[in-house]
Coordinates of N, CA and C in Angstrom, one line a residue:
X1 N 85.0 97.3 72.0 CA 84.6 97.2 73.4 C 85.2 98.3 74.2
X2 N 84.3 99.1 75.2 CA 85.1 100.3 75.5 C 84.1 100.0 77.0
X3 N 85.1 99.4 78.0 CA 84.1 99.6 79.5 C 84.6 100.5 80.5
X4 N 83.9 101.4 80.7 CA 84.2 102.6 81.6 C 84.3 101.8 83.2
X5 N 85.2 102.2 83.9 CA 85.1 101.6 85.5 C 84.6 102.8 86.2
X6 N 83.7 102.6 87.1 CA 82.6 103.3 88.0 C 83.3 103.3 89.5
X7 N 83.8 104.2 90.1 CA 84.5 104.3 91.3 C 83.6 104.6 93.2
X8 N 84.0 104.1 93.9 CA 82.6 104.2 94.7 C 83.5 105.1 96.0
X9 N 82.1 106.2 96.0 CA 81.7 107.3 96.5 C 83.0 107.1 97.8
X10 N 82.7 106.1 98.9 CA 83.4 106.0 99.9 C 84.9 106.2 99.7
X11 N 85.6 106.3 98.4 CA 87.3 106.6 98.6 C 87.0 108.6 99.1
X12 N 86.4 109.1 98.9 CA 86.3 110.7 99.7 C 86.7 110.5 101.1
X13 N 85.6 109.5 101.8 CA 86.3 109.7 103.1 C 87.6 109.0 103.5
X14 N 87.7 107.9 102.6 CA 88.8 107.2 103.4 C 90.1 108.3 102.9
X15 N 90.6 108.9 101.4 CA 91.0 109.5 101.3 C 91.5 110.4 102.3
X16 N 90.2 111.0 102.7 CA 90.2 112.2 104.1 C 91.1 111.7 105.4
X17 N 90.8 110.6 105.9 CA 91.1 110.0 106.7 C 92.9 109.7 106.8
X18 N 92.8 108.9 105.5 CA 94.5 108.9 105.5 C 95.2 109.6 105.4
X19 N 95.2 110.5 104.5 CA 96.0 111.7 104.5 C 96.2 112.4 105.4
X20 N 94.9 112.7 106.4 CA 94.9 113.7 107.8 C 96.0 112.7 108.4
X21 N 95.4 111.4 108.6 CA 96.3 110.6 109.8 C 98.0 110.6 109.5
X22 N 97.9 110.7 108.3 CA 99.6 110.4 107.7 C 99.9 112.1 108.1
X23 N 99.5 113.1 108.0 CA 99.9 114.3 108.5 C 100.1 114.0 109.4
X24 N 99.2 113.9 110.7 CA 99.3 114.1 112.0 C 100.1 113.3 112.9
X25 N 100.8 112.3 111.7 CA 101.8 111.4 112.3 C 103.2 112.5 112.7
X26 N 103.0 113.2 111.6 CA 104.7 113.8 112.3 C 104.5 115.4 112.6
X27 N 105.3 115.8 113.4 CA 105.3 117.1 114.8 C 104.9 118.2 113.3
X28 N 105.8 118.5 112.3 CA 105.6 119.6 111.4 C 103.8 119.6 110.7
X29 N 103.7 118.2 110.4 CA 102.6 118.1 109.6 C 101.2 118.1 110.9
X30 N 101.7 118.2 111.8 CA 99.9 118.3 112.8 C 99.4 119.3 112.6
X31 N 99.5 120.6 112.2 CA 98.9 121.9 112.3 C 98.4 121.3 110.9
X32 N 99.0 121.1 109.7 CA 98.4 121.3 108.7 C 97.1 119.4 108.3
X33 N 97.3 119.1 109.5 CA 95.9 117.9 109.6 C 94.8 118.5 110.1
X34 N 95.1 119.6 111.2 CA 94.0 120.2 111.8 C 93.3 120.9 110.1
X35 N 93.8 122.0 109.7 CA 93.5 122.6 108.7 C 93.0 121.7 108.0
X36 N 93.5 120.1 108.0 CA 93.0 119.2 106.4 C 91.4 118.4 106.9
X37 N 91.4 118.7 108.6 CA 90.2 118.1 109.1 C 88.7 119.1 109.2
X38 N 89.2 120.6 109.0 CA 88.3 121.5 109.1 C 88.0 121.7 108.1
X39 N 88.3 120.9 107.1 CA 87.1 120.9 105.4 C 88.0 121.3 104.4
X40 N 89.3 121.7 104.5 CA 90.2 121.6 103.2 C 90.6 120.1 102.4
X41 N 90.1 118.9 103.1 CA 90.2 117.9 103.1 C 89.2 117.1 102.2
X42 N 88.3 117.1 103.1 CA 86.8 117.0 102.2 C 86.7 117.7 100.9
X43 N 87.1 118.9 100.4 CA 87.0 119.9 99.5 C 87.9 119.0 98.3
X44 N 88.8 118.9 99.1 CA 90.2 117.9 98.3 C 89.5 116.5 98.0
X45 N 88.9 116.2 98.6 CA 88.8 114.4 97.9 C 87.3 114.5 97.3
X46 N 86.8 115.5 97.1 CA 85.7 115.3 96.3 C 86.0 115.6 95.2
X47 N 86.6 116.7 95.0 CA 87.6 117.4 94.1 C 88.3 115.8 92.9
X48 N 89.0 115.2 94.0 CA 89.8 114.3 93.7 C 88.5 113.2 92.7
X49 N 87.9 113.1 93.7 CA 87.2 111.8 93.1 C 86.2 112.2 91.6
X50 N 85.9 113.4 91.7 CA 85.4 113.9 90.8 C 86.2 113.4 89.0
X51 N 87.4 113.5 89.3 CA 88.5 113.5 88.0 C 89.2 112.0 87.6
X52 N 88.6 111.5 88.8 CA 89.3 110.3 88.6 C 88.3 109.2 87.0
X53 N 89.1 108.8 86.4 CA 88.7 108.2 85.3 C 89.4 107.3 84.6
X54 N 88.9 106.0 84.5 CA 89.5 104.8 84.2 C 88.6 104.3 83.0
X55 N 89.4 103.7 81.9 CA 88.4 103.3 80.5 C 89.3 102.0 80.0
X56 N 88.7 100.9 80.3 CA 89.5 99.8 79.8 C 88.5 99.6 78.1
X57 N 89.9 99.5 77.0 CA 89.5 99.3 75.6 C 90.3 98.1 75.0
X58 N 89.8 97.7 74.0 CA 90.2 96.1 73.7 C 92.0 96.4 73.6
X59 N 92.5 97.4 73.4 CA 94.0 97.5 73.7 C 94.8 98.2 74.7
X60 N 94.0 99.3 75.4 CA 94.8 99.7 76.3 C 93.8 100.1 77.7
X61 N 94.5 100.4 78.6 CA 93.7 100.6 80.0 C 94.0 102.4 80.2
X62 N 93.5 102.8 80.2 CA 93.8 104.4 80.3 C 93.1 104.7 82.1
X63 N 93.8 105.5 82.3 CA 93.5 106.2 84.1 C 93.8 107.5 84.1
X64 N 93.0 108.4 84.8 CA 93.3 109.4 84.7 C 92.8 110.0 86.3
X65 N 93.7 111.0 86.8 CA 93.6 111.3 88.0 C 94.0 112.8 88.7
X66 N 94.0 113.0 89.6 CA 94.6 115.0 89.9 C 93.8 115.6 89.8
X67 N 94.2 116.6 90.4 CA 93.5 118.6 90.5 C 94.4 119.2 90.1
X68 N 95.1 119.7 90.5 CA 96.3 120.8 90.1 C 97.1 119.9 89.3
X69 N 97.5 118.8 89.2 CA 98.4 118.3 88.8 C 97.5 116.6 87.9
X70 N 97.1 117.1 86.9 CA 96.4 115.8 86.3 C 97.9 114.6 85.8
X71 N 97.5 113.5 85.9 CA 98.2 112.2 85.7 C 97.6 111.5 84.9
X72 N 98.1 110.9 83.5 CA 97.1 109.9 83.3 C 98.3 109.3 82.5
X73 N 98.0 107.9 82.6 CA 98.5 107.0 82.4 C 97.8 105.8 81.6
X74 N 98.4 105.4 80.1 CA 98.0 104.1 79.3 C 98.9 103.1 79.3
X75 N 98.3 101.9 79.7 CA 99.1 101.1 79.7 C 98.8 99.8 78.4
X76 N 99.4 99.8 77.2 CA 98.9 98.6 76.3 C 98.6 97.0 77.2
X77 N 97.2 96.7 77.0 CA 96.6 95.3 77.2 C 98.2 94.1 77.2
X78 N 98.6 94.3 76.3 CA 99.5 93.1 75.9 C 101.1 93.4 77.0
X79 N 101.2 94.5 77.8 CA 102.1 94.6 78.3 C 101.8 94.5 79.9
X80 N 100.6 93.8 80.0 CA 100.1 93.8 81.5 C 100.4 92.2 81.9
X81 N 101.2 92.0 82.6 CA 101.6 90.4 83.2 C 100.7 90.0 84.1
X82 N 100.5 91.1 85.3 CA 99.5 90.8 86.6 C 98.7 91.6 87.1
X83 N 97.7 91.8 87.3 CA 96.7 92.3 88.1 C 96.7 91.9 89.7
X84 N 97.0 92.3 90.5 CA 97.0 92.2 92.0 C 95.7 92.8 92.7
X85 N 94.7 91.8 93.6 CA 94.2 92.9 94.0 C 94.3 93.0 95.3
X86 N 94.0 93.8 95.9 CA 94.9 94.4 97.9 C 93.6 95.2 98.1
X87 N 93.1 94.2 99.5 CA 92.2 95.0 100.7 C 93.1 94.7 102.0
X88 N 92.8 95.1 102.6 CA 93.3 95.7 103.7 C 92.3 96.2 104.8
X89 N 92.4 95.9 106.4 CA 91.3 96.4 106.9 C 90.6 97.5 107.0
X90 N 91.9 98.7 106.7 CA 91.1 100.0 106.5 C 90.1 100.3 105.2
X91 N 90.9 99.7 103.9 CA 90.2 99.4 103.0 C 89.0 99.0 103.2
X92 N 89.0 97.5 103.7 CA 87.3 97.0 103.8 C 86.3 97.8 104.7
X93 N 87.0 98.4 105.8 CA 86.2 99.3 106.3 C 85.2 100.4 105.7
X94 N 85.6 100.3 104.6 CA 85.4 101.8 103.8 C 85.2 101.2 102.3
X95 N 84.7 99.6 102.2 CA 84.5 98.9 101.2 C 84.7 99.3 100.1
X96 N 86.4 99.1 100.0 CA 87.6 99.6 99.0 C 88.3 98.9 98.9
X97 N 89.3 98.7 97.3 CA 90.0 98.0 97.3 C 91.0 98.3 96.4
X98 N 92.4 98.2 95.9 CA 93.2 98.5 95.3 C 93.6 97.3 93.9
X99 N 93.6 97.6 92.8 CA 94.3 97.1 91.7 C 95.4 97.5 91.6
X100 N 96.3 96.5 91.5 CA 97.9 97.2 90.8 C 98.3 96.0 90.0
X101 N 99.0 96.7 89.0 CA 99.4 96.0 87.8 C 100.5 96.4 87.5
X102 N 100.9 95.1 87.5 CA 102.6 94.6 87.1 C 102.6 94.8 85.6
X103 N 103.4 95.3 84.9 CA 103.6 95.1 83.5 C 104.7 95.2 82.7
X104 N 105.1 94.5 81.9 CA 106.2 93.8 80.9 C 107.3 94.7 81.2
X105 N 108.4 94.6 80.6 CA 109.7 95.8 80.1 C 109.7 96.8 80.7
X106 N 109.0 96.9 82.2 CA 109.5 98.0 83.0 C 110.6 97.4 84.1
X107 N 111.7 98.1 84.5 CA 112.4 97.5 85.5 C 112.4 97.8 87.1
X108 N 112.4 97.3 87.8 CA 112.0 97.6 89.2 C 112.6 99.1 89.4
X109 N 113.2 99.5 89.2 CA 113.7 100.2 90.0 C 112.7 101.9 89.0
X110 N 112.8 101.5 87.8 CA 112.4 103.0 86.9 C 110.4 102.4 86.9
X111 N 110.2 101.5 86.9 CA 109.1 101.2 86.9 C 107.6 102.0 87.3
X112 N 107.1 102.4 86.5 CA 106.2 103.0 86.6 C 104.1 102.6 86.8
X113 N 104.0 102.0 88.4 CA 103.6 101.3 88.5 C 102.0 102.5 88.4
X114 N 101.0 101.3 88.4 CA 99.8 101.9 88.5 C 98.6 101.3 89.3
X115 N 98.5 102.1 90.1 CA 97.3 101.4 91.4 C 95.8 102.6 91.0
X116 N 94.7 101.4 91.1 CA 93.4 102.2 90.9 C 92.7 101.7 92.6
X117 N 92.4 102.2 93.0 CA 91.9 102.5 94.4 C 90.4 102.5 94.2
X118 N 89.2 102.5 94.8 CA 87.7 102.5 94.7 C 87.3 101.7 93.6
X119 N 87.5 101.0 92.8 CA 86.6 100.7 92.0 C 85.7 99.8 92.6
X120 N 84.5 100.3 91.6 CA 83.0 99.6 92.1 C 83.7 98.0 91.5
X121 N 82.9 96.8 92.1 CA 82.9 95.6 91.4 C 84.8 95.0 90.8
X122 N 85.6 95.6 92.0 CA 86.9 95.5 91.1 C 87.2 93.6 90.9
X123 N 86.7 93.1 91.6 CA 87.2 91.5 91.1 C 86.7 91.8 89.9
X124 N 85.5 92.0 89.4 CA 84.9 92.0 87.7 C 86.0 92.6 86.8
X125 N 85.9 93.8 87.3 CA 87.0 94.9 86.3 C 88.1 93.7 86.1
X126 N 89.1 93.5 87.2 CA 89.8 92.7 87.1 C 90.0 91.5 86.1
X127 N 88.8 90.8 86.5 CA 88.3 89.6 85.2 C 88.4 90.1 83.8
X128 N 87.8 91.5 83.9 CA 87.6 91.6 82.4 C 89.0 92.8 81.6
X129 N 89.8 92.9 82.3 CA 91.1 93.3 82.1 C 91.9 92.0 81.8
X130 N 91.6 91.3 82.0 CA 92.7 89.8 82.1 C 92.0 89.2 81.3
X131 N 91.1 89.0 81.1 CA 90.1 88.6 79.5 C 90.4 89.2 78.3
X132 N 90.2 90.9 78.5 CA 91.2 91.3 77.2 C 92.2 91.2 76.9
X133 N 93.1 91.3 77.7 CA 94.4 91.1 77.7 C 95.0 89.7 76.9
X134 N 94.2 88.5 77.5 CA 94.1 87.3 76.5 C 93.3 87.6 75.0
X135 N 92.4 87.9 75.2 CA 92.2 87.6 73.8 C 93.0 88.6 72.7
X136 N 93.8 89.6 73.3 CA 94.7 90.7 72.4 C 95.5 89.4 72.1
X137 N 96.3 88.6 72.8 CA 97.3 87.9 73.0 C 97.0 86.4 72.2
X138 N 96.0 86.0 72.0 CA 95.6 85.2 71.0 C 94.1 85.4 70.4
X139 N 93.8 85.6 69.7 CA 92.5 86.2 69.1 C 91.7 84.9 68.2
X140 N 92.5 83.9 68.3 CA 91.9 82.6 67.9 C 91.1 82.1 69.0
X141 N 91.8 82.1 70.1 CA 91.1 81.8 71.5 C 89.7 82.4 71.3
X142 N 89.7 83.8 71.7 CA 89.2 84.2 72.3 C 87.9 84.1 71.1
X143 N 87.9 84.1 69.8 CA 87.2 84.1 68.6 C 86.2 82.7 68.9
X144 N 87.0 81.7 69.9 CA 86.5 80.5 69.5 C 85.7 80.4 70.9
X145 N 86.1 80.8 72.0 CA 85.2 81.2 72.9 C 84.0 82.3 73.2
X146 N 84.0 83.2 71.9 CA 82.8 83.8 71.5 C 81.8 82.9 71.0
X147 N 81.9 82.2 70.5 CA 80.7 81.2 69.8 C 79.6 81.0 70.4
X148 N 78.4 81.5 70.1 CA 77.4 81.5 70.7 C 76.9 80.1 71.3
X149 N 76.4 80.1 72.1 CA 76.4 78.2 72.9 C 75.7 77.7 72.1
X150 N 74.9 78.4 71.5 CA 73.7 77.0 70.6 C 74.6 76.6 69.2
X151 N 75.8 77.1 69.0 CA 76.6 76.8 67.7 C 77.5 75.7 68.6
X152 N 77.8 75.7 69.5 CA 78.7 74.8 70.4 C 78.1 73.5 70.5
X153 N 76.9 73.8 71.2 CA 75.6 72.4 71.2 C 76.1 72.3 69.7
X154 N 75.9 72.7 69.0 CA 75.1 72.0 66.9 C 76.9 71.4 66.8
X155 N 77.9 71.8 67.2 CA 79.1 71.4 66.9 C 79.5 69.9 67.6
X156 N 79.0 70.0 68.6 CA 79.0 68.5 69.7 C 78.3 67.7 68.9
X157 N 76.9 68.2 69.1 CA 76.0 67.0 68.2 C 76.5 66.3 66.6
X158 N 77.1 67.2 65.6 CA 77.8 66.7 64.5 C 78.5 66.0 64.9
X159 N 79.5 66.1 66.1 CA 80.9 65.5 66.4 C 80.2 64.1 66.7
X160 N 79.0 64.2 67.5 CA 78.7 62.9 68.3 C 77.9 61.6 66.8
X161 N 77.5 62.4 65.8 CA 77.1 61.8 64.7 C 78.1 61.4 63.6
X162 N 78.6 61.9 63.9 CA 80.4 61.5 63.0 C 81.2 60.4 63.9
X163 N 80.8 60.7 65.2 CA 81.5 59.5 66.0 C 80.3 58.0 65.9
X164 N 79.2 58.5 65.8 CA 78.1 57.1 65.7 C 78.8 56.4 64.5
X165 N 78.9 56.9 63.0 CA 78.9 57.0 62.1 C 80.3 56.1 61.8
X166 N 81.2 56.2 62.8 CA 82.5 55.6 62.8 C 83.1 54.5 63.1
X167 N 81.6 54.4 64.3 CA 81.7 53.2 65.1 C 80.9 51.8 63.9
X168 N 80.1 52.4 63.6 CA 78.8 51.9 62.7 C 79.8 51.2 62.0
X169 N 80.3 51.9 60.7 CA 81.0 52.2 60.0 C 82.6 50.7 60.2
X170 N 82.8 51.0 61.4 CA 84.0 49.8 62.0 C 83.1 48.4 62.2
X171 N 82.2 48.5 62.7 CA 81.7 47.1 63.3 C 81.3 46.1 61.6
X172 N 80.5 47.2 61.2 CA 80.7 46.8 59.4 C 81.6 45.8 58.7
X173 N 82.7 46.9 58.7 CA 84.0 46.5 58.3 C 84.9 45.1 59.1
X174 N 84.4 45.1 60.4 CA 84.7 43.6 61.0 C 83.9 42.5 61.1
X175 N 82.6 43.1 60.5 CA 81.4 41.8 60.0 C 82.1 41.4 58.9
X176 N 82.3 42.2 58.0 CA 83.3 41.9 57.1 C 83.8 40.9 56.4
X177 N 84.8 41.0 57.7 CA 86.3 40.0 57.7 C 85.8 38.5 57.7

């Protein structure tokens, strides 16, 4: 199983937006928000969104991100504890949302966390990050919750004919006596 996550178009502007605003918050960085608002900005988060690449596989979650400076990061399924997910009003504005994931044997302080921002459908991704992750973690589970429903139905029905069969079977045995 190899599901690619699909990222949506609107992180460009919001991108745009925060970054300028986080510039223009302090006296050195306003000249260079003007410059980030006259299209070096835009240029940059298309740029950006263009590279961005996430591929969850039955063992690990790979991310990949940057322009000058690419990042990518694997994190093994079996070392992921939590999936968080965080909207926010600017977020929803810009109908965006952030994943961050907690994971095993890192310690707060060196921890090397990982947030994916824009994903299309992220409660899904989410679900199915946390579904692999279990069945890595027990594969009996998850083997036994593959079963196609019409083998589930035929497995009930035997159970419920073994149980007729038992009862039958007892009442017999106390005519019996």
């Amino acid at each position: 199983m190899e599901k690619k996550a699909s990222f949506n178009p609107l992180i460009k502007p919001y991108l745009t937006v925060t970054i300028g605003f986080t510039l223009a918050l302090t006296i050195v960085g306003l000249p260079f928000a003007l410059i980030w608002f006259c299209g070096v900005g835009q240029w940059w988060s298309n740029h950006y969104f263009h590279e961005l690449d996430c591929v969850l596989t039955d063992k690990s979650l790979r991310f990949r991100k940057g322009i000058l400076v690419q990042v990518e990061k694997t994190i093994p399924l079996e070392n992921i504890q939590d999936v968080t997910f965080v909207e926010g009003p600017i977020l929803r504005h810009f109908n965006l949302s952030v994943l961050k994931f907690e994971t095993a044997g890192a310690s707060s302080q060196h921890q090397a966390n990982m947030e994916l921002t824009g994903i299309i459908d992220a409660h899904e991704f989410r679900a199915k990050i946390l579904e692999a992750r279990d069945a890595l973690r027990n594969p009996a589970r998850a083997q036994a919750l593959a079963l196609p429903h019409d083998a589930v139905i035929e497995t009930l029905a035997t159970l419920n004919r073994i149980e007729a069969l038992l009862t039958e079977l007892s009442s017999y045995l106390q005519n019996k006596k």
